[in-house]
Coordinates of C-alpha atoms in Angstrom, one line a residue:
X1 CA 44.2 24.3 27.0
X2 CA 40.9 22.4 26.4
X3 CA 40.5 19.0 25.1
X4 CA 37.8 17.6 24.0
X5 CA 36.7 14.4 22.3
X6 CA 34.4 14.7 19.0
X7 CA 31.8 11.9 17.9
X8 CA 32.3 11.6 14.4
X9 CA 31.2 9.3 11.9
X10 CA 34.1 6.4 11.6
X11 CA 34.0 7.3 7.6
X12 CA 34.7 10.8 8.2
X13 CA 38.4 11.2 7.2
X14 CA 37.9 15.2 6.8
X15 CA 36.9 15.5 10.0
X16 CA 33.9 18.0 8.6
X17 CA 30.7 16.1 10.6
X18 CA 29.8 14.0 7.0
X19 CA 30.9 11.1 5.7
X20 CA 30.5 12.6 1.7
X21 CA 32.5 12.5 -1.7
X22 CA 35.3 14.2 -0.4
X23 CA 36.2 11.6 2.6
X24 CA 36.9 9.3 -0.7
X25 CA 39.2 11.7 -1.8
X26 CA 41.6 12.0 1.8
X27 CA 40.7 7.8 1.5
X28 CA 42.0 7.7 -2.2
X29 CA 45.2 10.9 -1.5
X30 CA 46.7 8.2 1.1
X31 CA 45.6 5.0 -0.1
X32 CA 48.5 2.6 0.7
X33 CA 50.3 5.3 3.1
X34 CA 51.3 4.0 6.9
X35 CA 52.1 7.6 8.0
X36 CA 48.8 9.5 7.2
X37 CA 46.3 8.4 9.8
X38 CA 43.5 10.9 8.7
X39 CA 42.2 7.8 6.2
X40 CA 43.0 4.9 8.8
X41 CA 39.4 4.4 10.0
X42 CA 40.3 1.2 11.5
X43 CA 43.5 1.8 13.3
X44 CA 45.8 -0.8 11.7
X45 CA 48.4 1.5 10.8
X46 CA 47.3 1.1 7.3
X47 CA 45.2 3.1 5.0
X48 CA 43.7 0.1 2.7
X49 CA 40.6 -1.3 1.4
X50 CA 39.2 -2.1 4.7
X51 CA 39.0 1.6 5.3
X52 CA 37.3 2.0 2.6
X53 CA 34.7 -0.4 3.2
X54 CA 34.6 1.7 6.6
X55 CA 33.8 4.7 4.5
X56 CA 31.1 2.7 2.2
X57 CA 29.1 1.6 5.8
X58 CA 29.4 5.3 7.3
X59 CA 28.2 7.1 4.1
X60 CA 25.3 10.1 3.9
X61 CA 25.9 10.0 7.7
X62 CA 26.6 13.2 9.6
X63 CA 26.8 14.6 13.0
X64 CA 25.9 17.5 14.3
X65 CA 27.6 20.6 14.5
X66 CA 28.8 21.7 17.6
X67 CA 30.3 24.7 18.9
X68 CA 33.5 23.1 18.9
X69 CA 33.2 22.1 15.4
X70 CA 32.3 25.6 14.1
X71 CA 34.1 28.4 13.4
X72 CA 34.3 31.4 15.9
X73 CA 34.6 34.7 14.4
X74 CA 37.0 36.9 15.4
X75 CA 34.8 39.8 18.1
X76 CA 37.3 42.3 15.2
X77 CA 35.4 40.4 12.2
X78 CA 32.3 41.6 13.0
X79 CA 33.3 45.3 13.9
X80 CA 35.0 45.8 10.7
X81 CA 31.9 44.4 8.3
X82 CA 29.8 46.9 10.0
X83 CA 32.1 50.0 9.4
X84 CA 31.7 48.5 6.0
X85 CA 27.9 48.7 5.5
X86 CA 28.0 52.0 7.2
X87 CA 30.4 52.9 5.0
X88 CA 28.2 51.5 2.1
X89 CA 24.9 53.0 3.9
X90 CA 26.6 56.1 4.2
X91 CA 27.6 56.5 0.1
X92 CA 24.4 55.2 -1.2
X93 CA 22.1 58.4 1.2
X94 CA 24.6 61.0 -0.2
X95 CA 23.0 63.5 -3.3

């Protein structure tokens, strides 16, 4: 098992790379919780208004992508979409 640490905006509560619109909406889902941490950009234990002002510094900014960010297909994915375009290649040259 591999652990490793990602640098991501502090206003990121989905954890996608951007702090956007839809950080507000994990912010505003556990506004006022002390058990959801995903919102907690502070670390107080608290999702409040500080973490929204957290959010409102962060915003618009991103970070890249990395490989552990990204989804992997699975190596089976990509086997089965090309028996499917052979498939497809294979109806569309038949008379």
């Amino acid at each position: 098992m591999n652990v490793s640490v990602l640098n991501l905006p502090a206003g990121d509560y989905n954890f996608d790379g951007t702090v956007n619109n839809a950080d507000l909406a994990v912010w505003q889902a556990d506004y006022g919780s002390t058990i959801k941490a995903e919102a907690d950009g502070n670390g107080d234990g608290c999702v409040d208004g500080r973490d929204f002002l957290i959010w409102q510094r962060t915003f618009g900014q991103t970070t890249p992508l990395t490989a552990a960010i990204l989804a992997v297909p699975e190596p089976s994915a990509i086997g089965l979409f090309a028996c499917g375009m052979l498939t497809l290649l294979t109806r569309r040259l038949r008379p």
